[in-house]
Each structure stands twice: as structure tokens, then as C-alpha cells.
XYZ file of C-alpha atoms in Angstrom:
258
model
C 18.092 -16.890 22.491
C 19.113 -14.368 25.125
C 17.091 -11.192 25.691
C 18.325 -7.954 27.235
C 15.573 -5.404 27.786
C 15.513 -1.628 28.044
C 19.078 -0.940 26.933
C 19.573 2.795 26.420
C 20.687 3.624 22.879
C 20.325 7.397 22.773
C 18.424 10.514 23.716
C 15.298 12.093 22.296
C 13.121 14.903 23.609
C 15.255 15.190 26.729
C 14.867 11.558 27.788
C 16.558 8.221 27.319
C 15.526 6.012 24.411
C 15.790 2.263 24.835
C 15.842 -0.974 22.894
C 15.541 -4.704 23.521
C 18.361 -6.930 22.285
C 17.732 -10.497 21.117
C 20.906 -12.575 20.788
C 20.842 -15.856 18.868
C 22.542 -18.978 20.173
C 24.635 -19.109 16.995
C 25.083 -15.643 15.449
C 25.413 -15.488 11.666
C 27.159 -12.103 11.714
C 24.104 -10.152 10.547
C 21.760 -7.918 12.521
C 18.197 -6.683 12.169
C 16.754 -3.467 13.580
C 13.054 -4.045 14.353
C 10.488 -1.217 14.216
C 7.006 -1.633 15.663
C 3.598 -0.734 14.248
C 0.976 1.612 15.690
C 0.161 4.405 13.199
C 3.094 6.408 14.638
C 0.860 7.128 17.664
C 0.890 3.959 19.761
C 2.582 0.607 20.128
C 5.953 -0.299 21.590
C 9.046 -2.387 20.985
C 7.809 -5.405 22.939
C 5.400 -6.221 20.099
C 8.413 -7.289 18.012
C 9.340 -10.180 20.303
C 7.701 -12.863 18.156
C 9.407 -11.797 14.945
C 12.667 -11.357 16.834
C 12.427 -14.973 17.966
C 11.962 -16.184 14.403
C 14.924 -14.141 13.199
C 17.246 -15.201 16.003
C 16.414 -18.824 15.173
C 18.086 -18.093 11.810
C 21.124 -16.511 13.460
C 20.188 -12.827 13.207
C 20.965 -10.574 16.163
C 17.943 -8.324 16.660
C 17.534 -4.888 18.214
C 13.916 -3.801 18.758
C 13.867 -0.035 19.103
C 11.428 2.335 20.692
C 10.703 5.658 19.052
C 8.829 8.687 20.316
C 5.186 8.824 19.309
C 2.921 11.408 17.716
C 1.416 13.778 18.889
C 3.682 14.203 21.919
C 6.700 14.276 19.600
C 6.010 15.769 16.152
C 7.486 14.329 12.981
C 10.367 13.778 12.200
C 11.186 12.795 15.811
C 10.247 9.199 14.959
C 12.802 9.037 12.150
C 15.406 10.786 14.302
C 14.986 8.065 16.917
C 15.233 5.053 14.640
C 18.279 6.560 12.946
C 19.846 6.953 16.393
C 19.049 3.303 17.092
C 20.657 2.261 13.803
C 23.798 4.271 14.538
C 23.987 2.797 18.056
C 23.609 -0.705 16.597
C 26.490 -0.055 14.197
C 28.660 1.483 16.937
C 28.138 -1.645 19.084
C 28.312 -4.158 16.245
C 31.466 -5.866 17.484
C 30.070 -6.599 20.948
C 26.839 -7.810 19.346
C 28.785 -10.098 16.971
C 27.467 -8.301 13.901
C 29.379 -7.016 10.894
C 28.912 -3.277 10.442
C 27.876 -3.694 6.798
C 25.406 -6.478 7.590
C 22.620 -4.605 9.373
C 19.104 -4.721 7.960
C 15.702 -3.446 9.097
C 12.288 -5.047 9.561
C 9.273 -2.820 10.155
C 5.528 -3.390 10.447
C 3.040 -0.783 9.146
C 4.256 2.558 10.592
C 7.516 0.759 11.324
C 7.623 -0.248 7.671
C 7.267 3.408 6.692
C 10.143 4.307 9.017
C 12.201 1.446 7.620
C 11.671 2.693 4.078
C 12.600 6.208 5.178
C 15.766 4.850 6.801
C 16.600 3.021 3.590
C 16.112 6.083 1.422
C 17.684 8.852 3.509
C 21.156 7.843 4.740
C 23.173 10.945 5.526
C 20.252 13.374 5.120
C 20.996 15.983 7.775
C 17.382 17.067 8.308
C 16.482 13.544 9.431
C 19.617 12.677 11.431
C 18.529 14.117 14.758
C 20.787 14.397 17.785
C 20.173 11.030 19.412
C 23.817 10.040 19.509
C 26.631 8.375 17.569
C 26.417 10.961 14.818
C 29.745 9.774 13.436
C 28.294 6.420 12.376
C 26.967 5.674 8.883
C 23.207 5.359 8.349
C 23.024 2.963 5.401
C 21.330 -0.425 5.728
C 21.990 -3.680 3.896
C 18.385 -4.860 3.376
C 14.816 -4.039 4.345
C 11.670 -6.008 5.136
C 8.492 -3.892 5.271
C 5.132 -5.451 6.152
C 2.111 -3.383 4.924
C 4.022 -0.078 4.952
C 2.707 3.414 4.305
C 4.597 4.826 1.323
C 2.465 7.800 0.225
C 0.762 10.597 2.175
C -1.662 13.268 0.978
C -3.172 16.458 2.393
C -6.318 17.301 0.425
C -6.623 15.193 -2.705
C -6.470 11.405 -2.152
C -4.010 9.557 -4.352
C -3.861 5.847 -5.231
C -2.141 4.036 -2.380
C -2.015 7.128 -0.202
C -3.210 7.736 3.359
C -4.051 11.087 5.013
C -0.982 12.972 6.192
C -2.675 14.017 9.436
C -1.910 10.595 10.871
C 1.764 11.553 10.943
C 1.697 15.333 11.232
C 0.432 17.282 14.237
C 0.021 20.531 12.265
C -1.163 20.974 8.661
C 1.928 20.239 6.548
C 3.038 21.889 3.361
C 3.197 19.868 0.154
C 6.991 19.897 0.420
C 6.842 18.506 3.966
C 4.499 15.744 2.848
C 6.735 14.787 -0.080
C 9.739 14.711 2.251
C 7.925 12.238 4.535
C 6.982 9.855 1.695
C 9.344 6.925 1.030
C 8.365 7.062 -2.661
C 10.298 10.335 -2.884
C 13.589 8.549 -2.249
C 13.412 5.692 -4.755
C 16.832 5.510 -6.410
C 19.238 2.942 -7.878
C 21.160 2.824 -4.577
C 18.076 1.882 -2.531
C 18.894 -1.263 -0.521
C 17.292 -4.631 -1.340
C 13.670 -4.412 -0.228
C 10.997 -7.025 0.524
C 7.391 -5.881 0.984
C 4.324 -7.865 1.998
C 0.735 -6.577 1.828
C -2.815 -7.884 1.918
C -5.202 -6.818 -0.839
C -8.036 -6.185 1.646
C -5.978 -3.847 3.827
C -8.425 -1.350 5.303
C -5.790 1.018 6.776
C -2.965 1.188 4.244
C -4.083 0.384 0.679
C -2.116 -2.395 -0.951
C -1.460 0.023 -3.804
C 0.988 1.727 -1.424
C 3.336 -1.232 -1.682
C 2.661 -1.727 -5.376
C 3.555 1.868 -6.188
C 6.724 1.659 -4.072
C 7.619 -1.570 -5.849
C 7.095 0.041 -9.244
C 9.157 3.092 -8.270
C 12.070 0.933 -7.108
C 11.830 -1.320 -10.152
C 11.979 1.732 -12.405
C 15.223 2.716 -10.691
C 16.724 -0.746 -11.028
C 16.817 -1.342 -7.264
C 16.375 -4.942 -6.038
C 12.824 -5.338 -4.724
C 10.187 -7.999 -4.140
C 6.479 -7.517 -3.435
C 4.372 -10.352 -2.027
C 0.614 -9.696 -2.174
C -1.878 -11.863 -0.282
C -5.406 -11.890 -1.717
C -8.183 -10.870 0.667
C -5.950 -10.284 3.682
C -6.559 -7.244 5.968
C -4.078 -4.878 7.560
C -1.570 -6.466 9.931
C -2.836 -9.910 8.976
C 0.521 -11.619 9.244
C 1.392 -10.332 12.699
C -2.119 -10.949 14.055
C -2.392 -14.596 13.040
C 0.217 -17.082 14.341
C -0.638 -19.495 11.543
C 0.290 -16.868 8.965
C 3.258 -15.135 10.576
C 5.532 -18.169 10.292
C 5.203 -18.619 6.506
C 5.318 -14.839 6.018
C 8.523 -14.608 8.020
C 9.932 -17.625 6.185
C 9.474 -15.721 2.907
C 11.144 -12.653 4.407
C 14.052 -14.674 5.801
C 14.533 -16.341 2.428
C 14.906 -12.886 0.940
C 17.258 -11.685 3.674
C 19.565 -14.656 3.274
C 20.351 -13.488 -0.248
C 21.743 -10.212 1.073
C 22.636 -10.697 4.777
């Protein structure tokens, strides 16, 4: 595996945005955009190095993207940035030895939310941003989301939901909240999706993934949900003994579509 760090992929908020590229020894022609966790307010792309290593071992070329964080950059800056990273990835697919229609996404927690939003909103102008390569398509071929947020609420809690103030810097309207929820975009064209969640998740209820799974199933979209009894939030990425089998399940899914 070869690693190239801090490669500029676009602009956001008047500054450069960068990514880390992980190149496999033997590319399989598919790529994965990796999106880090951190409740939209912390974390960085370097935390994806371990999962990138596991994916490159299977031949996937990986791009771990930064995105601007809340509250310095209000929503939807985060989605603007990861869409810019996806478009950059597609624009540079040939040099990265990736087919343009073989790019998937893996996201953890907040990164899983952003991955689901990427999957559900290709071509939505309000979320495109101006990060660069606006001529490139925004569709993805497959998605892996570990313990993702899928539902937000303002006043009345809902099953599987988390408070919207984690993402928003100002009180949002109901319409703004719905627009930031991946559940809103479940449709037959949604790309193949793999979700993993622990049933003792203390930050994002496991019902978040279950409800997303049910919404996608109802639309006839290809989806898998793997629940782990008694596991807390971020359990797979915290425990090296668990991350390998969890990633093996995800890779098994990806190989059916990428």
C-alpha cells in the first residue's frame, strides 16, 4: 500500500480541503471514499487509516476526505465538502486506476450519515456546494455505513432519532431537519447499502439503522443490516479484535457490487 497525504481536492469556506490517498499494490478497479466520525464537530481523516488498510488489501483504492466541522462551518457545509471529494475522486479516476462507475463510500457514525446523504442526493443543487469539479456526477455504486445517524428531531423525540442541535448551529425548521435526514431520500434508485450497528449504542440508537433499513426495503433498494447484540457506539472501530470481522462482512458485501 502506498499513502499520499494532504492532497488538495477542492475549496470550502475560503480554504483548501484535502484528502489522503491509499493505493493498493494490486488495484481491483474500484474505489472507496472514506468519511470519518466525530458527531460532525470533531475528528479527522487520519482516523480512517486502519479501515483504508483493510480495504486496500482487497484491492480498493481509498480516498479519506476531510470535511469542515460544526460549529465553525454550519450545515450543509459538511455535505458540500464530501460531495466535492466524490467529484474530485471521479475526475481523477483514471490516474487512480479506478473506474468512474465503481466508486463507493464508507462512513463511520457522522461519516455514515454523510455517506447516506451522498447516496440519496445525487444532483441535488442545494447540497452540491462550490468545492470544485461541478461537472462530475455525484452518484455512488455502494455504501457502507457503521452506526449512522439517519433521523433528527427538534422537540419531540422519535424512535431512532437524535437531537438536531448536534448538526445545526441555529434552531432549524422542520423542513430543514427533514432535508438533513437520510430517511427522507429512501427510493428505489438508492445504491446498495450495508449498515452495521450495536444494540447498546448510547449515542445513535440502533433503531436509526433499523428504520433506514425498513425504509429502503420498502422501496425495493438493496440493503443489509447487521446488528450486534450488546455492543456500544463505535464498537467496531474501537476494538481491533472486532474491526477485522466487521470489515470482512462489509467487504463481502462490497464485492457483490464493486
